[in-house]
């Protein structure tokens, strides 16, 4: 058996595709006896494990899948007679475009909307996601005091206007958390609002907002392009990191980043509903 065939056999072993007990035993013996094959087995096993842990199985959002399917269909020529003929004469070549389409779709299915991957691509000191993460921790630690206290949405909107916020931020009222105050930050000359909420059990919710112009034109704050594309497609992004829940969405031209140490489901049902 040639080396390439042996390596294919190793791949089958790693993928648990060998069903015959005798063949399985012989393959394992080969791996144990041959240092090259043993190294190949370890490498393939590690790669498979890393990919599985890194990407997981997260379905791509509907808008992205639709765009991928359209692109695939455009790249596969629709020639019925020619396809019919090639299917019978040379099926392996006729099937190739379909196989390619399936592979592309699978790659996007496993990778496109991986929450951890999107979070890892946030970078820079003025990134809203990272700022929100840091600010929430500072609030929890008591290192970021509120500039205005109160439970009135209108009073806090007036506070935001007086402090120089140039757009109308959302100030949701919810049953599970009480609005307790707000902060205004100066990001590259742009005044941006931050709402803080507290539940009866002491859990906190922090909401950071910026209008689209701040991100797309002025670049006062940023988010990764893939995350912005998701929001532009009408979707929202959620991510869980330990006891921290993150939700990012767009509401009438405003980008909203929410961080909390409370339940993701409760946050989605309260704040995303309140924003509609």
Short mmCIF file of N, CA and C in Angstrom, two decimals, residues 92-273:
data_model
loop_
_atom_site.label_atom_id
_atom_site.label_comp_id
_atom_site.label_asym_id
_atom_site.label_seq_id
_atom_site.Cartn_x
_atom_site.Cartn_y
_atom_site.Cartn_z
N UNK A 92 -18.80 11.80 -12.80
CA UNK A 92 -17.92 12.41 -11.82
C UNK A 92 -17.68 13.88 -12.11
N UNK A 93 -17.65 14.25 -13.41
CA UNK A 93 -17.44 15.65 -13.75
C UNK A 93 -18.74 16.44 -13.65
N UNK A 94 -19.84 15.81 -13.98
CA UNK A 94 -21.13 16.50 -13.88
C UNK A 94 -21.45 16.82 -12.43
N UNK A 95 -21.03 15.97 -11.53
CA UNK A 95 -21.34 16.15 -10.11
C UNK A 95 -20.42 17.15 -9.42
N UNK A 96 -19.30 17.45 -10.07
CA UNK A 96 -18.29 18.32 -9.44
C UNK A 96 -18.83 19.67 -8.99
N UNK A 97 -19.59 20.41 -9.85
CA UNK A 97 -20.11 21.70 -9.40
C UNK A 97 -21.02 21.57 -8.19
N UNK A 98 -21.84 20.53 -8.18
CA UNK A 98 -22.75 20.32 -7.06
C UNK A 98 -21.96 20.05 -5.79
N UNK A 99 -20.92 19.21 -5.91
CA UNK A 99 -20.07 18.90 -4.77
C UNK A 99 -19.39 20.15 -4.25
N UNK A 100 -18.91 20.99 -5.16
CA UNK A 100 -18.26 22.24 -4.76
C UNK A 100 -19.24 23.13 -4.02
N UNK A 101 -20.48 23.18 -4.51
CA UNK A 101 -21.50 24.00 -3.86
C UNK A 101 -21.78 23.51 -2.45
N UNK A 102 -21.84 22.19 -2.29
CA UNK A 102 -22.10 21.61 -0.97
C UNK A 102 -20.97 21.94 -0.01
N UNK A 103 -19.73 21.84 -0.50
CA UNK A 103 -18.57 22.13 0.34
C UNK A 103 -18.58 23.57 0.80
N UNK A 104 -18.84 24.49 -0.13
CA UNK A 104 -18.89 25.92 0.21
C UNK A 104 -19.97 26.18 1.24
N UNK A 105 -21.15 25.59 1.03
CA UNK A 105 -22.26 25.80 1.96
C UNK A 105 -21.92 25.27 3.34
N UNK A 106 -21.24 24.11 3.39
CA UNK A 106 -20.87 23.52 4.68
C UNK A 106 -19.88 24.39 5.42
N UNK A 107 -18.93 24.96 4.69
CA UNK A 107 -17.94 25.83 5.32
C UNK A 107 -18.63 27.00 5.99
N UNK A 108 -19.58 27.62 5.29
CA UNK A 108 -20.27 28.76 5.86
C UNK A 108 -21.19 28.33 7.00
N UNK A 109 -21.79 27.15 6.89
CA UNK A 109 -22.67 26.67 7.94
C UNK A 109 -21.91 26.52 9.25
N UNK A 110 -20.69 26.04 9.17
CA UNK A 110 -19.91 25.78 10.37
C UNK A 110 -19.16 27.01 10.87
N UNK A 111 -18.89 27.99 9.98
CA UNK A 111 -17.98 29.05 10.38
C UNK A 111 -18.55 30.45 10.38
N UNK A 112 -19.54 30.74 9.54
CA UNK A 112 -19.90 32.11 9.28
C UNK A 112 -20.41 32.86 10.50
N UNK A 113 -21.22 32.20 11.32
CA UNK A 113 -21.86 32.91 12.40
C UNK A 113 -21.40 32.41 13.76
N UNK A 114 -20.18 31.96 13.85
CA UNK A 114 -19.63 31.48 15.10
C UNK A 114 -19.51 32.66 16.05
N UNK A 115 -20.27 32.64 17.15
CA UNK A 115 -20.30 33.77 18.07
C UNK A 115 -18.92 34.07 18.65
N UNK A 116 -18.19 33.00 19.02
CA UNK A 116 -16.86 33.20 19.57
C UNK A 116 -15.90 33.81 18.58
N UNK A 117 -16.01 33.42 17.31
CA UNK A 117 -15.14 33.96 16.27
C UNK A 117 -15.38 35.44 16.07
N UNK A 118 -16.67 35.84 16.05
CA UNK A 118 -16.99 37.26 15.89
C UNK A 118 -16.46 38.06 17.07
N UNK A 119 -16.63 37.55 18.27
CA UNK A 119 -16.12 38.24 19.46
C UNK A 119 -14.61 38.40 19.41
N UNK A 120 -13.91 37.37 18.92
CA UNK A 120 -12.45 37.41 18.87
C UNK A 120 -11.93 38.41 17.83
N UNK A 121 -12.79 38.78 16.87
CA UNK A 121 -12.36 39.72 15.84
C UNK A 121 -12.60 41.18 16.23
N UNK A 122 -13.13 41.42 17.41
CA UNK A 122 -13.27 42.80 17.88
C UNK A 122 -11.92 43.26 18.41
N UNK A 123 -11.46 44.40 17.94
CA UNK A 123 -10.13 44.87 18.35
C UNK A 123 -10.07 46.39 18.32
N UNK A 124 -9.10 46.94 19.03
CA UNK A 124 -8.89 48.38 19.05
C UNK A 124 -9.46 49.03 20.30
N UNK A 125 -8.81 50.10 20.73
CA UNK A 125 -9.21 50.77 21.96
C UNK A 125 -10.59 51.42 21.86
N UNK A 126 -11.04 51.75 20.62
CA UNK A 126 -12.34 52.40 20.45
C UNK A 126 -13.42 51.44 19.94
N UNK A 127 -13.19 50.14 20.09
CA UNK A 127 -14.19 49.14 19.69
C UNK A 127 -15.33 49.11 20.72
N UNK A 128 -16.56 49.30 20.26
CA UNK A 128 -17.71 49.38 21.17
C UNK A 128 -17.89 48.13 22.02
N UNK A 129 -17.70 46.97 21.40
CA UNK A 129 -17.88 45.70 22.11
C UNK A 129 -16.88 45.59 23.26
N UNK A 130 -15.62 45.89 22.97
CA UNK A 130 -14.59 45.79 24.00
C UNK A 130 -14.74 46.87 25.06
N UNK A 131 -15.14 48.08 24.63
CA UNK A 131 -15.39 49.15 25.60
C UNK A 131 -16.52 48.76 26.55
N UNK A 132 -17.60 48.19 25.98
CA UNK A 132 -18.74 47.79 26.81
C UNK A 132 -18.33 46.73 27.82
N UNK A 133 -17.53 45.78 27.37
CA UNK A 133 -17.06 44.72 28.26
C UNK A 133 -16.26 45.30 29.43
N UNK A 134 -15.37 46.22 29.11
CA UNK A 134 -14.52 46.84 30.14
C UNK A 134 -15.35 47.73 31.07
N UNK A 135 -16.25 48.53 30.49
CA UNK A 135 -17.08 49.44 31.29
C UNK A 135 -17.97 48.68 32.26
N UNK A 136 -18.54 47.57 31.78
CA UNK A 136 -19.42 46.79 32.66
C UNK A 136 -18.64 46.27 33.87
N UNK A 137 -17.43 45.78 33.63
CA UNK A 137 -16.62 45.29 34.74
C UNK A 137 -16.29 46.42 35.71
N UNK A 138 -16.02 47.61 35.17
CA UNK A 138 -15.73 48.77 36.03
C UNK A 138 -16.94 49.14 36.88
N UNK A 139 -18.14 49.04 36.30
CA UNK A 139 -19.36 49.33 37.05
C UNK A 139 -19.55 48.30 38.17
N UNK A 140 -19.34 47.03 37.85
CA UNK A 140 -19.46 45.96 38.85
C UNK A 140 -18.47 46.19 39.99
N UNK A 141 -17.26 46.63 39.64
CA UNK A 141 -16.21 46.85 40.65
C UNK A 141 -16.35 48.17 41.38
N UNK A 142 -17.34 48.99 40.99
CA UNK A 142 -17.54 50.28 41.63
C UNK A 142 -16.54 51.34 41.20
N UNK A 143 -15.88 51.13 40.05
CA UNK A 143 -14.86 52.07 39.58
C UNK A 143 -15.38 53.06 38.55
N UNK A 144 -16.64 52.90 38.14
CA UNK A 144 -17.23 53.80 37.14
C UNK A 144 -18.56 54.32 37.69
N UNK A 145 -18.51 55.44 38.43
CA UNK A 145 -19.73 55.97 39.06
C UNK A 145 -20.70 56.56 38.04
N UNK A 146 -21.99 56.52 38.37
CA UNK A 146 -23.01 57.10 37.51
C UNK A 146 -22.96 58.62 37.61
N UNK A 147 -23.14 59.29 36.48
CA UNK A 147 -23.16 60.75 36.46
C UNK A 147 -24.55 61.29 36.76
N UNK A 148 -25.56 60.50 36.44
CA UNK A 148 -26.94 60.90 36.72
C UNK A 148 -27.68 59.69 37.27
N UNK A 149 -28.42 59.91 38.35
CA UNK A 149 -29.20 58.83 38.94
C UNK A 149 -30.68 59.10 38.71
N UNK A 150 -31.46 58.03 38.60
CA UNK A 150 -32.90 58.21 38.42
C UNK A 150 -33.51 57.10 37.61
N UNK A 151 -34.83 56.98 37.71
CA UNK A 151 -35.54 55.92 37.03
C UNK A 151 -36.46 56.43 35.93
N UNK A 152 -36.40 57.73 35.65
CA UNK A 152 -37.25 58.32 34.63
C UNK A 152 -36.54 58.34 33.28
N UNK A 153 -37.14 57.70 32.28
CA UNK A 153 -36.55 57.68 30.94
C UNK A 153 -36.42 59.09 30.38
N UNK A 154 -37.45 59.91 30.55
CA UNK A 154 -37.43 61.26 30.00
C UNK A 154 -36.37 62.12 30.69
N UNK A 155 -36.22 61.96 32.01
CA UNK A 155 -35.21 62.72 32.73
C UNK A 155 -33.81 62.38 32.23
N UNK A 156 -33.57 61.11 31.95
CA UNK A 156 -32.25 60.71 31.46
C UNK A 156 -32.04 61.16 30.02
N UNK A 157 -33.10 61.18 29.22
CA UNK A 157 -32.96 61.71 27.85
C UNK A 157 -32.57 63.18 27.90
N UNK A 158 -33.16 63.94 28.82
CA UNK A 158 -32.80 65.35 28.99
C UNK A 158 -31.35 65.48 29.43
N UNK A 159 -30.94 64.59 30.33
CA UNK A 159 -29.54 64.59 30.78
C UNK A 159 -28.60 64.34 29.61
N UNK A 160 -28.94 63.39 28.76
CA UNK A 160 -28.11 63.09 27.59
C UNK A 160 -28.01 64.30 26.66
N UNK A 161 -29.14 64.98 26.43
CA UNK A 161 -29.13 66.17 25.56
C UNK A 161 -28.24 67.26 26.14
N UNK A 162 -28.37 67.51 27.44
CA UNK A 162 -27.58 68.55 28.09
C UNK A 162 -26.08 68.25 28.04
N UNK A 163 -25.75 66.97 28.06
CA UNK A 163 -24.34 66.57 28.03
C UNK A 163 -23.77 66.52 26.62
N UNK A 164 -24.61 66.80 25.60
CA UNK A 164 -24.10 66.90 24.24
C UNK A 164 -24.33 65.72 23.33
N UNK A 165 -25.15 64.74 23.75
CA UNK A 165 -25.48 63.61 22.87
C UNK A 165 -26.34 64.14 21.73
N UNK A 166 -25.93 63.89 20.48
CA UNK A 166 -26.58 64.51 19.32
C UNK A 166 -27.71 63.69 18.71
N UNK A 167 -27.93 62.49 19.20
CA UNK A 167 -29.03 61.68 18.68
C UNK A 167 -29.94 61.27 19.84
N UNK A 168 -31.10 60.73 19.51
CA UNK A 168 -32.08 60.33 20.52
C UNK A 168 -31.85 58.88 20.92
N UNK A 169 -31.22 58.63 22.06
CA UNK A 169 -30.95 57.25 22.46
C UNK A 169 -32.21 56.56 22.98
N UNK A 170 -32.21 55.24 22.93
CA UNK A 170 -33.33 54.51 23.53
C UNK A 170 -33.06 54.36 25.02
N UNK A 171 -34.11 54.52 25.82
CA UNK A 171 -34.00 54.33 27.27
C UNK A 171 -35.15 53.42 27.69
N UNK A 172 -35.01 52.12 27.44
CA UNK A 172 -36.11 51.18 27.71
C UNK A 172 -36.43 51.08 29.20
N UNK A 173 -37.70 50.84 29.48
CA UNK A 173 -38.14 50.51 30.83
C UNK A 173 -38.55 49.04 30.82
N UNK A 174 -38.07 48.27 31.78
CA UNK A 174 -38.40 46.84 31.82
C UNK A 174 -38.94 46.46 33.20
N UNK A 175 -39.62 45.32 33.26
CA UNK A 175 -40.19 44.86 34.52
C UNK A 175 -39.15 44.20 35.42
N UNK A 176 -38.15 43.57 34.80
CA UNK A 176 -37.17 42.81 35.59
C UNK A 176 -36.04 43.65 36.16
N UNK A 177 -35.73 44.77 35.51
CA UNK A 177 -34.63 45.62 35.97
C UNK A 177 -35.10 47.06 36.07
N UNK A 178 -34.64 47.75 37.10
CA UNK A 178 -34.96 49.17 37.28
C UNK A 178 -33.85 50.02 36.70
N UNK A 179 -34.25 51.06 35.99
CA UNK A 179 -33.29 52.03 35.48
C UNK A 179 -32.74 52.81 36.66
N UNK A 180 -31.42 52.80 36.85
CA UNK A 180 -30.85 53.47 38.04
C UNK A 180 -29.98 54.67 37.70
N UNK A 181 -29.60 54.84 36.44
CA UNK A 181 -28.79 56.00 36.11
C UNK A 181 -28.11 55.91 34.77
N UNK A 182 -27.22 56.87 34.54
CA UNK A 182 -26.59 56.96 33.22
C UNK A 182 -25.23 57.63 33.29
N UNK A 183 -24.49 57.45 32.20
CA UNK A 183 -23.16 58.04 32.03
C UNK A 183 -23.08 58.55 30.60
N UNK A 184 -22.31 59.61 30.38
CA UNK A 184 -22.02 60.07 29.02
C UNK A 184 -20.51 60.07 28.84
N UNK A 185 -20.05 59.43 27.78
CA UNK A 185 -18.61 59.38 27.50
C UNK A 185 -18.28 60.26 26.31
N UNK A 186 -17.02 60.63 26.22
CA UNK A 186 -16.52 61.42 25.08
C UNK A 186 -15.58 60.52 24.28
N UNK A 187 -16.05 60.09 23.11
CA UNK A 187 -15.25 59.21 22.26
C UNK A 187 -14.86 59.94 20.99
N UNK A 188 -13.62 60.38 20.93
CA UNK A 188 -13.12 61.14 19.77
C UNK A 188 -14.00 62.34 19.44
N UNK A 189 -14.45 63.03 20.48
CA UNK A 189 -15.28 64.22 20.29
C UNK A 189 -16.76 63.95 20.20
N UNK A 190 -17.16 62.68 20.20
CA UNK A 190 -18.58 62.32 20.14
C UNK A 190 -19.08 61.95 21.53
N UNK A 191 -20.16 62.59 21.95
CA UNK A 191 -20.77 62.29 23.24
C UNK A 191 -21.71 61.09 23.08
N UNK A 192 -21.45 60.03 23.82
CA UNK A 192 -22.23 58.80 23.67
C UNK A 192 -22.86 58.38 25.01
N UNK A 193 -24.12 57.89 24.95
CA UNK A 193 -24.88 57.57 26.18
C UNK A 193 -24.71 56.13 26.65
N UNK A 194 -24.80 55.98 27.96
CA UNK A 194 -24.71 54.66 28.60
C UNK A 194 -25.81 54.58 29.67
N UNK A 195 -26.70 53.59 29.57
CA UNK A 195 -27.75 53.38 30.57
C UNK A 195 -27.34 52.23 31.49
N UNK A 196 -27.73 52.32 32.76
CA UNK A 196 -27.44 51.24 33.71
C UNK A 196 -28.72 50.84 34.43
N UNK A 197 -28.93 49.52 34.54
CA UNK A 197 -30.12 48.97 35.18
C UNK A 197 -29.70 47.99 36.28
N UNK A 198 -30.61 47.79 37.23
CA UNK A 198 -30.33 46.84 38.31
C UNK A 198 -31.59 46.05 38.63
N UNK A 199 -31.43 44.73 38.77
CA UNK A 199 -32.55 43.87 39.11
C UNK A 199 -32.72 43.73 40.61
N UNK A 200 -33.83 43.16 41.02
CA UNK A 200 -34.10 42.97 42.45
C UNK A 200 -33.10 42.03 43.08
N UNK A 201 -32.50 41.16 42.27
CA UNK A 201 -31.50 40.22 42.78
C UNK A 201 -30.09 40.79 42.70
N UNK A 202 -29.97 42.05 42.32
CA UNK A 202 -28.67 42.69 42.26
C UNK A 202 -27.95 42.58 40.93
N UNK A 203 -28.51 41.82 39.99
CA UNK A 203 -27.89 41.67 38.67
C UNK A 203 -27.96 43.01 37.91
N UNK A 204 -26.89 43.30 37.17
CA UNK A 204 -26.79 44.58 36.46
C UNK A 204 -26.94 44.41 34.95
N UNK A 205 -27.43 45.45 34.32
CA UNK A 205 -27.52 45.52 32.86
C UNK A 205 -26.94 46.86 32.43
N UNK A 206 -26.06 46.82 31.45
CA UNK A 206 -25.40 48.03 30.94
C UNK A 206 -25.67 48.14 29.45
N UNK A 207 -26.15 49.30 29.01
CA UNK A 207 -26.50 49.52 27.60
C UNK A 207 -25.73 50.71 27.05
N UNK A 208 -24.95 50.47 26.01
CA UNK A 208 -24.08 51.47 25.37
C UNK A 208 -24.59 51.69 23.96
N UNK A 209 -24.69 52.97 23.54
CA UNK A 209 -25.25 53.26 22.22
C UNK A 209 -24.42 54.27 21.44
N UNK A 210 -24.51 54.15 20.12
CA UNK A 210 -23.89 55.13 19.21
C UNK A 210 -24.73 55.14 17.94
N UNK A 211 -24.85 56.29 17.30
CA UNK A 211 -25.56 56.29 16.02
C UNK A 211 -24.63 55.77 14.92
N UNK A 212 -25.22 55.31 13.83
CA UNK A 212 -24.44 54.68 12.77
C UNK A 212 -23.35 55.59 12.22
N UNK A 213 -23.63 56.88 12.19
CA UNK A 213 -22.67 57.83 11.64
C UNK A 213 -21.36 57.79 12.41
N UNK A 214 -21.44 57.58 13.71
CA UNK A 214 -20.23 57.51 14.55
C UNK A 214 -19.33 56.36 14.14
N UNK A 215 -19.94 55.26 13.68
CA UNK A 215 -19.16 54.09 13.29
C UNK A 215 -18.75 54.11 11.84
N UNK A 216 -19.69 54.47 10.95
CA UNK A 216 -19.45 54.30 9.52
C UNK A 216 -18.83 55.51 8.83
N UNK A 217 -19.02 56.70 9.39
CA UNK A 217 -18.46 57.90 8.77
C UNK A 217 -17.36 58.52 9.62
N UNK A 218 -17.70 58.83 10.85
CA UNK A 218 -16.73 59.52 11.71
C UNK A 218 -15.70 58.57 12.32
N UNK A 219 -16.05 57.28 12.40
CA UNK A 219 -15.14 56.27 12.97
C UNK A 219 -14.74 56.60 14.41
N UNK A 220 -15.63 57.29 15.12
CA UNK A 220 -15.35 57.61 16.52
C UNK A 220 -15.27 56.34 17.35
N UNK A 221 -16.13 55.38 17.03
CA UNK A 221 -16.08 54.05 17.63
C UNK A 221 -16.20 53.03 16.50
N UNK A 222 -15.88 51.78 16.79
CA UNK A 222 -15.85 50.77 15.73
C UNK A 222 -16.48 49.46 16.19
N UNK A 223 -16.79 48.63 15.20
CA UNK A 223 -17.12 47.22 15.36
C UNK A 223 -16.56 46.52 14.13
N UNK A 224 -16.30 45.23 14.21
CA UNK A 224 -15.75 44.51 13.06
C UNK A 224 -16.76 44.53 11.90
N UNK A 225 -16.25 44.44 10.68
CA UNK A 225 -17.11 44.51 9.48
C UNK A 225 -18.14 43.39 9.44
N UNK A 226 -17.75 42.17 9.88
CA UNK A 226 -18.71 41.07 9.84
C UNK A 226 -19.87 41.29 10.81
N UNK A 227 -19.58 41.91 11.95
CA UNK A 227 -20.63 42.20 12.91
C UNK A 227 -21.56 43.30 12.39
N UNK A 228 -20.98 44.33 11.79
CA UNK A 228 -21.80 45.40 11.20
C UNK A 228 -22.68 44.87 10.08
N UNK A 229 -22.12 43.95 9.27
CA UNK A 229 -22.91 43.36 8.18
C UNK A 229 -24.09 42.57 8.72
N UNK A 230 -23.87 41.86 9.82
CA UNK A 230 -24.96 41.11 10.44
C UNK A 230 -26.07 42.06 10.89
N UNK A 231 -25.69 43.17 11.52
CA UNK A 231 -26.68 44.14 11.99
C UNK A 231 -27.41 44.79 10.83
N UNK A 232 -26.66 45.09 9.76
CA UNK A 232 -27.28 45.69 8.57
C UNK A 232 -28.28 44.73 7.92
N UNK A 233 -28.07 43.43 8.12
CA UNK A 233 -28.97 42.43 7.55
C UNK A 233 -30.20 42.19 8.40
N UNK A 234 -30.38 42.98 9.45
CA UNK A 234 -31.57 42.86 10.28
C UNK A 234 -31.46 41.83 11.39
N UNK A 235 -30.25 41.31 11.61
CA UNK A 235 -30.05 40.31 12.66
C UNK A 235 -29.41 40.96 13.88
N UNK A 236 -29.47 40.27 15.00
CA UNK A 236 -28.73 40.74 16.17
C UNK A 236 -27.73 39.67 16.57
N UNK A 237 -26.71 40.09 17.33
CA UNK A 237 -25.63 39.19 17.72
C UNK A 237 -25.69 38.97 19.22
N UNK A 238 -25.54 37.71 19.63
CA UNK A 238 -25.48 37.43 21.06
C UNK A 238 -24.30 36.51 21.34
N UNK A 239 -23.72 36.69 22.52
CA UNK A 239 -22.51 35.94 22.87
C UNK A 239 -22.48 35.76 24.38
N UNK A 240 -22.12 34.58 24.80
CA UNK A 240 -22.02 34.27 26.23
C UNK A 240 -20.57 34.00 26.58
N UNK A 241 -20.06 34.69 27.59
CA UNK A 241 -18.68 34.51 28.04
C UNK A 241 -18.69 34.38 29.56
N UNK A 242 -18.65 33.14 30.04
CA UNK A 242 -18.77 32.93 31.48
C UNK A 242 -20.16 33.34 31.95
N UNK A 243 -20.20 34.21 32.96
CA UNK A 243 -21.50 34.69 33.44
C UNK A 243 -21.93 35.97 32.74
N UNK A 244 -21.16 36.39 31.73
CA UNK A 244 -21.48 37.62 31.00
C UNK A 244 -22.29 37.31 29.74
N UNK A 245 -23.37 38.06 29.58
CA UNK A 245 -24.20 37.96 28.37
C UNK A 245 -24.03 39.24 27.56
N UNK A 246 -23.75 39.07 26.26
CA UNK A 246 -23.57 40.21 25.36
C UNK A 246 -24.63 40.15 24.26
N UNK A 247 -25.26 41.28 23.97
CA UNK A 247 -26.19 41.38 22.84
C UNK A 247 -25.88 42.67 22.09
N UNK A 248 -25.77 42.56 20.77
CA UNK A 248 -25.53 43.74 19.93
C UNK A 248 -26.63 43.78 18.88
N UNK A 249 -27.28 44.91 18.72
CA UNK A 249 -28.34 45.03 17.72
C UNK A 249 -28.41 46.47 17.21
N UNK A 250 -29.19 46.64 16.16
CA UNK A 250 -29.39 47.98 15.59
C UNK A 250 -30.85 48.37 15.75
N UNK A 251 -31.07 49.60 16.23
CA UNK A 251 -32.43 50.08 16.45
C UNK A 251 -32.58 51.48 15.86
N UNK A 252 -33.25 51.56 14.71
CA UNK A 252 -33.54 52.85 14.07
C UNK A 252 -32.30 53.73 13.93
N UNK A 253 -31.26 53.16 13.34
CA UNK A 253 -30.05 53.91 13.09
C UNK A 253 -29.09 54.01 14.26
N UNK A 254 -29.41 53.34 15.35
CA UNK A 254 -28.52 53.34 16.52
C UNK A 254 -27.96 51.94 16.74
N UNK A 255 -26.67 51.86 17.02
CA UNK A 255 -26.03 50.59 17.36
C UNK A 255 -26.04 50.46 18.88
N UNK A 256 -26.57 49.35 19.37
CA UNK A 256 -26.71 49.13 20.81
C UNK A 256 -25.89 47.92 21.24
N UNK A 257 -25.09 48.10 22.28
CA UNK A 257 -24.30 47.00 22.85
C UNK A 257 -24.71 46.84 24.31
N UNK A 258 -25.20 45.66 24.64
CA UNK A 258 -25.68 45.39 26.00
C UNK A 258 -24.81 44.32 26.65
N UNK A 259 -24.46 44.57 27.92
CA UNK A 259 -23.68 43.59 28.70
C UNK A 259 -24.38 43.40 30.04
N UNK A 260 -24.45 42.16 30.49
CA UNK A 260 -25.11 41.89 31.77
C UNK A 260 -24.56 40.61 32.38
N UNK A 261 -24.77 40.47 33.68
CA UNK A 261 -24.47 39.21 34.36
C UNK A 261 -25.75 38.44 34.66
N UNK A 262 -26.80 38.75 33.90
CA UNK A 262 -28.08 38.08 34.05
C UNK A 262 -28.35 37.14 32.87
N UNK A 263 -29.49 36.49 32.88
CA UNK A 263 -29.86 35.48 31.89
C UNK A 263 -30.00 36.06 30.48
N UNK A 264 -29.39 35.38 29.50
CA UNK A 264 -29.49 35.81 28.11
C UNK A 264 -30.94 35.82 27.65
N UNK A 265 -31.69 34.79 27.99
CA UNK A 265 -33.09 34.70 27.55
C UNK A 265 -33.92 35.86 28.09
N UNK A 266 -33.72 36.20 29.36
CA UNK A 266 -34.45 37.33 29.95
C UNK A 266 -34.09 38.63 29.26
N UNK A 267 -32.83 38.80 28.95
CA UNK A 267 -32.38 40.03 28.29
C UNK A 267 -32.99 40.16 26.90
N UNK A 268 -32.97 39.06 26.14
CA UNK A 268 -33.54 39.08 24.79
C UNK A 268 -35.03 39.42 24.85
N UNK A 269 -35.74 38.77 25.76
CA UNK A 269 -37.19 38.98 25.85
C UNK A 269 -37.55 40.37 26.30
N UNK A 270 -36.68 40.99 27.10
CA UNK A 270 -37.00 42.32 27.64
C UNK A 270 -36.49 43.45 26.76
N UNK A 271 -35.20 43.49 26.51
CA UNK A 271 -34.63 44.65 25.83
C UNK A 271 -34.86 44.65 24.32
N UNK A 272 -34.78 43.49 23.69
CA UNK A 272 -35.02 43.47 22.25
C UNK A 272 -36.49 43.71 21.94
N UNK A 273 -37.37 43.25 22.81
CA UNK A 273 -38.80 43.51 22.64
C UNK A 273 -39.10 44.98 22.89
#
